[in-house]
mmCIF file of N, CA and C in Angstrom:
data_model
loop_
_atom_site.group_PDB
_atom_site.id
_atom_site.type_symbol
_atom_site.label_atom_id
_atom_site.label_comp_id
_atom_site.label_asym_id
_atom_site.label_seq_id
_atom_site.Cartn_x
_atom_site.Cartn_y
_atom_site.Cartn_z
ATOM 1 N N MET A 1 -9.827 3.966 -22.874
ATOM 2 C CA MET A 1 -8.475 4.128 -23.193
ATOM 3 C C MET A 1 -7.300 4.182 -22.617
ATOM 4 N N GLU A 2 -6.311 3.988 -23.117
ATOM 5 C CA GLU A 2 -5.384 3.604 -22.114
ATOM 6 C C GLU A 2 -4.132 4.351 -21.435
ATOM 7 N N LYS A 3 -3.570 4.390 -20.666
ATOM 8 C CA LYS A 3 -2.972 5.502 -19.534
ATOM 9 C C LYS A 3 -1.499 4.888 -19.690
ATOM 10 N N LEU A 4 -0.711 6.195 -20.107
ATOM 11 C CA LEU A 4 0.341 5.961 -20.624
ATOM 12 C C LEU A 4 1.166 7.147 -18.525
ATOM 13 N N VAL A 5 2.483 6.097 -18.167
ATOM 14 C CA VAL A 5 2.833 7.103 -16.723
ATOM 15 C C VAL A 5 4.276 6.917 -17.014
ATOM 16 N N LEU A 6 5.188 8.106 -17.167
ATOM 17 C CA LEU A 6 6.511 7.926 -17.580
ATOM 18 C C LEU A 6 7.030 7.100 -15.819
ATOM 19 N N ASP A 7 7.269 5.826 -15.607
ATOM 20 C CA ASP A 7 8.004 5.182 -14.442
ATOM 21 C C ASP A 7 9.000 5.542 -14.076
ATOM 22 N N ARG A 8 10.070 5.730 -15.187
ATOM 23 C CA ARG A 8 11.706 5.783 -14.619
ATOM 24 C C ARG A 8 12.293 6.019 -15.909
ATOM 25 N N PHE A 9 13.668 6.944 -15.967
ATOM 26 C CA PHE A 9 14.711 7.092 -16.538
ATOM 27 C C PHE A 9 15.949 5.852 -16.323
ATOM 28 N N GLU A 10 16.142 5.646 -17.602
ATOM 29 C CA GLU A 10 17.516 4.324 -17.349
ATOM 30 C C GLU A 10 18.559 4.905 -18.249
ATOM 31 N N GLU A 11 19.853 5.266 -17.647
ATOM 32 C CA GLU A 11 20.207 5.945 -18.650
ATOM 33 C C GLU A 11 20.027 6.837 -19.733
ATOM 34 N N ASN A 12 19.996 6.613 -21.393
ATOM 35 C CA ASN A 12 19.410 7.058 -22.301
ATOM 36 C C ASN A 12 17.795 6.817 -22.409
ATOM 37 N N ARG A 13 17.801 5.822 -21.900
ATOM 38 C CA ARG A 13 16.196 5.794 -22.051
ATOM 39 C C ARG A 13 14.950 6.078 -20.549
ATOM 40 N N ALA A 14 13.685 6.026 -21.271
ATOM 41 C CA ALA A 14 12.844 6.159 -20.621
ATOM 42 C C ALA A 14 11.847 4.934 -21.002
ATOM 43 N N VAL A 15 11.514 4.661 -19.766
ATOM 44 C CA VAL A 15 11.080 3.683 -19.118
ATOM 45 C C VAL A 15 9.166 4.122 -19.191
ATOM 46 N N ILE A 16 8.465 3.372 -19.418
ATOM 47 C CA ILE A 16 6.737 4.113 -19.793
ATOM 48 C C ILE A 16 6.227 2.613 -19.266
ATOM 49 N N GLU A 17 4.639 3.329 -18.331
ATOM 50 C CA GLU A 17 4.149 2.198 -17.504
ATOM 51 C C GLU A 17 2.571 2.428 -18.435
ATOM 52 N N LYS A 18 2.705 1.200 -19.121
ATOM 53 C CA LYS A 18 1.500 1.471 -20.120
ATOM 54 C C LYS A 18 -0.075 0.093 -19.627
ATOM 55 N N THR A 19 -1.140 1.266 -19.076
ATOM 56 C CA THR A 19 -2.241 0.573 -18.789
ATOM 57 C C THR A 19 -3.548 0.450 -19.742
ATOM 58 N N TYR A 20 -3.878 -0.245 -19.866
ATOM 59 C CA TYR A 20 -5.025 -1.064 -20.668
ATOM 60 C C TYR A 20 -6.606 -1.446 -19.973
ATOM 61 N N GLU A 21 -7.156 -0.474 -20.724
ATOM 62 C CA GLU A 21 -8.643 -0.618 -20.148
ATOM 63 C C GLU A 21 -9.211 -1.395 -19.594
ATOM 64 N N ASN A 22 -8.326 -2.651 -19.118
ATOM 65 C CA ASN A 22 -9.260 -4.109 -18.398
ATOM 66 C C ASN A 22 -7.941 -4.414 -17.683
ATOM 67 N N GLY A 23 -6.884 -3.286 -17.305
ATOM 68 C CA GLY A 23 -6.310 -3.459 -16.140
ATOM 69 C C GLY A 23 -5.269 -3.921 -16.214
ATOM 70 N N GLU A 24 -4.680 -4.925 -17.218
ATOM 71 C CA GLU A 24 -3.577 -5.194 -17.801
ATOM 72 C C GLU A 24 -2.255 -3.885 -17.543
ATOM 73 N N ILE A 25 -1.151 -4.423 -17.509
ATOM 74 C CA ILE A 25 -0.156 -3.267 -17.617
ATOM 75 C C ILE A 25 1.211 -3.735 -18.276
ATOM 76 N N SER A 26 1.391 -2.970 -18.942
ATOM 77 C CA SER A 26 3.071 -3.605 -19.663
ATOM 78 C C SER A 26 3.620 -2.341 -19.438
ATOM 79 N N TYR A 27 5.472 -2.287 -20.075
ATOM 80 C CA TYR A 27 6.325 -1.077 -20.419
ATOM 81 C C TYR A 27 6.548 -1.602 -21.221
ATOM 82 N N PHE A 28 7.345 -0.060 -21.905
ATOM 83 C CA PHE A 28 8.020 -0.342 -23.332
ATOM 84 C C PHE A 28 9.137 1.056 -22.685
ATOM 85 N N SER A 29 9.495 0.802 -23.607
ATOM 86 C CA SER A 29 11.151 2.044 -23.427
ATOM 87 C C SER A 29 11.142 2.764 -24.715
ATOM 88 N N VAL A 30 11.303 3.788 -24.260
ATOM 89 C CA VAL A 30 12.094 5.065 -25.535
ATOM 90 C C VAL A 30 12.901 5.801 -25.302
ATOM 91 N N ALA A 31 13.529 6.399 -26.582
ATOM 92 C CA ALA A 31 14.714 7.111 -26.246
ATOM 93 C C ALA A 31 14.526 8.243 -25.216
ATOM 94 N N ARG A 32 15.426 9.051 -24.580
ATOM 95 C CA ARG A 32 14.732 10.031 -23.330
ATOM 96 C C ARG A 32 14.551 10.917 -23.797
ATOM 97 N N GLU A 33 15.018 10.985 -25.389
ATOM 98 C CA GLU A 33 15.135 12.244 -25.860
ATOM 99 C C GLU A 33 13.866 12.641 -26.151
ATOM 100 N N THR A 34 13.062 11.803 -26.612
ATOM 101 C CA THR A 34 11.637 11.554 -27.106
ATOM 102 C C THR A 34 10.827 12.633 -25.691
ATOM 103 N N VAL A 35 11.152 11.780 -24.977
ATOM 104 C CA VAL A 35 10.351 12.455 -23.378
ATOM 105 C C VAL A 35 10.427 13.886 -23.510
ATOM 106 N N SER A 36 9.505 15.218 -22.866
ATOM 107 C CA SER A 36 9.594 15.829 -23.019
ATOM 108 C C SER A 36 10.734 16.557 -21.814
ATOM 109 N N PRO A 37 10.913 17.247 -21.334
ATOM 110 C CA PRO A 37 12.381 17.726 -20.137
ATOM 111 C C PRO A 37 11.067 18.658 -19.106
ATOM 112 N N GLU A 38 9.820 18.726 -19.515
ATOM 113 C CA GLU A 38 9.029 19.001 -18.198
ATOM 114 C C GLU A 38 8.610 17.676 -17.543
ATOM 115 N N ALA A 39 9.016 16.813 -18.094
ATOM 116 C CA ALA A 39 8.327 15.873 -17.613
ATOM 117 C C ALA A 39 8.729 14.868 -16.364
ATOM 118 N N LYS A 40 8.570 14.545 -15.347
ATOM 119 C CA LYS A 40 9.062 13.682 -14.534
ATOM 120 C C LYS A 40 8.616 11.865 -14.166
ATOM 121 N N GLU A 41 9.237 11.433 -13.349
ATOM 122 C CA GLU A 41 9.103 10.275 -13.329
ATOM 123 C C GLU A 41 7.716 10.174 -12.640
ATOM 124 N N GLY A 42 6.837 8.842 -12.809
ATOM 125 C CA GLY A 42 5.299 9.146 -11.988
ATOM 126 C C GLY A 42 4.547 10.453 -12.728
ATOM 127 N N ASP A 43 4.757 11.206 -13.760
ATOM 128 C CA ASP A 43 3.984 11.727 -14.814
ATOM 129 C C ASP A 43 2.856 11.246 -15.234
ATOM 130 N N VAL A 44 1.886 11.309 -15.802
ATOM 131 C CA VAL A 44 0.674 10.665 -16.961
ATOM 132 C C VAL A 44 1.471 11.783 -18.093
ATOM 133 N N ILE A 45 1.776 10.502 -18.999
ATOM 134 C CA ILE A 45 1.685 11.521 -20.139
ATOM 135 C C ILE A 45 0.734 11.269 -21.138
ATOM 136 N N ARG A 46 1.106 11.918 -22.305
ATOM 137 C CA ARG A 46 0.514 11.718 -23.681
ATOM 138 C C ARG A 46 1.307 11.677 -24.993
ATOM 139 N N ALA A 47 1.280 10.404 -25.703
ATOM 140 C CA ALA A 47 2.197 10.205 -26.951
ATOM 141 C C ALA A 47 1.397 11.494 -27.788
ATOM 142 N N GLU A 48 2.467 12.463 -28.657
ATOM 143 C CA GLU A 48 1.704 13.175 -29.969
ATOM 144 C C GLU A 48 3.224 13.073 -30.933
ATOM 145 N N GLY A 49 2.876 12.428 -31.740
ATOM 146 C CA GLY A 49 3.908 12.270 -33.129
ATOM 147 C C GLY A 49 5.118 11.003 -32.313
ATOM 148 N N ASP A 50 6.073 11.630 -32.424
ATOM 149 C CA ASP A 50 6.683 10.975 -31.945
ATOM 150 C C ASP A 50 7.853 10.921 -30.281
ATOM 151 N N SER A 51 6.740 12.284 -30.137
ATOM 152 C CA SER A 51 7.305 12.611 -28.831
ATOM 153 C C SER A 51 6.269 12.291 -27.190
ATOM 154 N N PHE A 52 7.062 12.530 -26.426
ATOM 155 C CA PHE A 52 5.601 12.040 -25.207
ATOM 156 C C PHE A 52 5.759 13.312 -24.155
ATOM 157 N N LEU A 53 4.641 13.748 -23.959
ATOM 158 C CA LEU A 53 3.941 15.349 -22.909
ATOM 159 C C LEU A 53 3.519 14.858 -21.757
ATOM 160 N N PRO A 54 3.886 15.667 -20.713
ATOM 161 C CA PRO A 54 3.253 15.844 -19.402
ATOM 162 C C PRO A 54 1.575 16.190 -20.012
ATOM 163 N N VAL A 55 0.692 15.753 -19.094
ATOM 164 C CA VAL A 55 -0.436 15.628 -19.001
ATOM 165 C C VAL A 55 -0.967 16.557 -17.177
ATOM 166 N N THR A 56 -0.500 17.422 -17.202
ATOM 167 C CA THR A 56 -0.853 18.252 -15.709
ATOM 168 C C THR A 56 -2.018 17.735 -15.184
ATOM 169 N N GLU A 57 -2.994 17.918 -15.631
ATOM 170 C CA GLU A 57 -4.219 17.567 -14.826
ATOM 171 C C GLU A 57 -4.384 16.669 -14.671
ATOM 172 N N GLU A 58 -4.106 15.461 -15.595
ATOM 173 C CA GLU A 58 -4.001 13.937 -15.090
ATOM 174 C C GLU A 58 -3.780 13.386 -13.688
ATOM 175 N N THR A 59 -1.771 14.103 -14.188
ATOM 176 C CA THR A 59 -1.085 14.020 -13.272
ATOM 177 C C THR A 59 -1.335 14.195 -11.307
ATOM 178 N N LYS A 60 -1.646 15.485 -11.386
ATOM 179 C CA LYS A 60 -2.775 15.855 -10.537
ATOM 180 C C LYS A 60 -4.016 15.646 -9.722
ATOM 181 N N ALA A 61 -4.279 14.387 -10.388
ATOM 182 C CA ALA A 61 -5.743 14.067 -10.472
ATOM 183 C C ALA A 61 -5.308 12.600 -9.555
ATOM 184 N N ALA A 62 -4.411 11.914 -10.613
ATOM 185 C CA ALA A 62 -3.755 11.024 -10.191
ATOM 186 C C ALA A 62 -2.962 10.473 -8.203
ATOM 187 N N LYS A 63 -2.357 12.341 -8.155
ATOM 188 C CA LYS A 63 -1.580 11.796 -7.715
ATOM 189 C C LYS A 63 -2.508 12.030 -6.155
ATOM 190 N N LYS A 64 -3.888 12.736 -5.931
ATOM 191 C CA LYS A 64 -4.775 13.285 -5.385
ATOM 192 C C LYS A 64 -5.318 12.102 -5.134
ATOM 193 N N GLN A 65 -5.461 10.775 -5.971
ATOM 194 C CA GLN A 65 -6.081 9.780 -5.875
ATOM 195 C C GLN A 65 -5.273 9.061 -4.750
ATOM 196 N N ALA A 66 -4.121 9.010 -5.161
ATOM 197 C CA ALA A 66 -3.657 8.471 -4.570
ATOM 198 C C ALA A 66 -3.296 8.595 -3.253
ATOM 199 N N ILE A 67 -3.065 9.874 -2.919
ATOM 200 C CA ILE A 67 -2.661 10.294 -1.709
ATOM 201 C C ILE A 67 -4.178 9.723 -0.755
ATOM 202 N N SER A 68 -5.534 10.059 -1.704
ATOM 203 C CA SER A 68 -6.321 9.717 -0.605
ATOM 204 C C SER A 68 -7.080 8.232 -0.205
ATOM 205 N N LEU A 69 -6.011 7.259 -1.365
ATOM 206 C CA LEU A 69 -6.324 6.452 -0.335
ATOM 207 C C LEU A 69 -5.304 5.445 -0.005
ATOM 208 N N LEU A 70 -4.078 6.175 0.392
ATOM 209 C CA LEU A 70 -3.273 6.128 1.473
ATOM 210 C C LEU A 70 -3.756 6.232 2.813
ATOM 211 N N GLU A 71 -4.384 7.856 3.030
ATOM 212 C CA GLU A 71 -5.075 7.948 3.994
ATOM 213 C C GLU A 71 -6.091 7.213 4.291
ATOM 214 N N LYS A 72 -6.694 6.614 3.482
ATOM 215 C CA LYS A 72 -8.144 5.740 3.367
ATOM 216 C C LYS A 72 -7.094 4.534 4.464
ATOM 217 N N LEU A 73 -6.232 4.050 4.060
ATOM 218 C CA LEU A 73 -5.445 2.527 4.874
ATOM 219 C C LEU A 73 -4.725 3.241 6.271
ATOM 220 N N LYS A 74 -4.444 4.142 6.186
ATOM 221 C CA LYS A 74 -3.737 4.773 7.529
ATOM 222 C C LYS A 74 -5.319 4.870 8.111
ATOM 223 N N ARG A 75 -6.190 5.035 8.084
ATOM 224 C CA ARG A 75 -7.169 5.098 9.242
ATOM 225 C C ARG A 75 -8.134 4.160 9.658
ATOM 226 N N LYS A 76 -7.862 2.796 8.531
ATOM 227 C CA LYS A 76 -8.346 1.535 8.407
ATOM 228 C C LYS A 76 -7.254 0.685 9.404
ATOM 229 N N SER A 77 -6.195 1.081 9.257
ATOM 230 C CA SER A 77 -4.935 0.371 10.350
ATOM 231 C C SER A 77 -4.918 0.900 11.681
ATOM 232 N N ARG A 78 -5.670 1.683 11.978
ATOM 233 C CA ARG A 78 -5.704 2.108 13.183
ATOM 234 C C ARG A 78 -6.465 1.505 13.798
#
């Protein structure tokens, strides 16, 4: 399954990162108003019709994994 992450906002556009099952990454942009106002940069999102909504549980899991990887790197560098 593909994973969508809200990468950033640029003026009236939202840039979305799309990661495919094979690990390939691509980017596309959509009108900013199609993204839920609750969504923040870095949030995992899902497409629902013509809108993009944040997926809170997946976002929390992704952030937890990123923190864990950073901690692992810190311990390794000591």
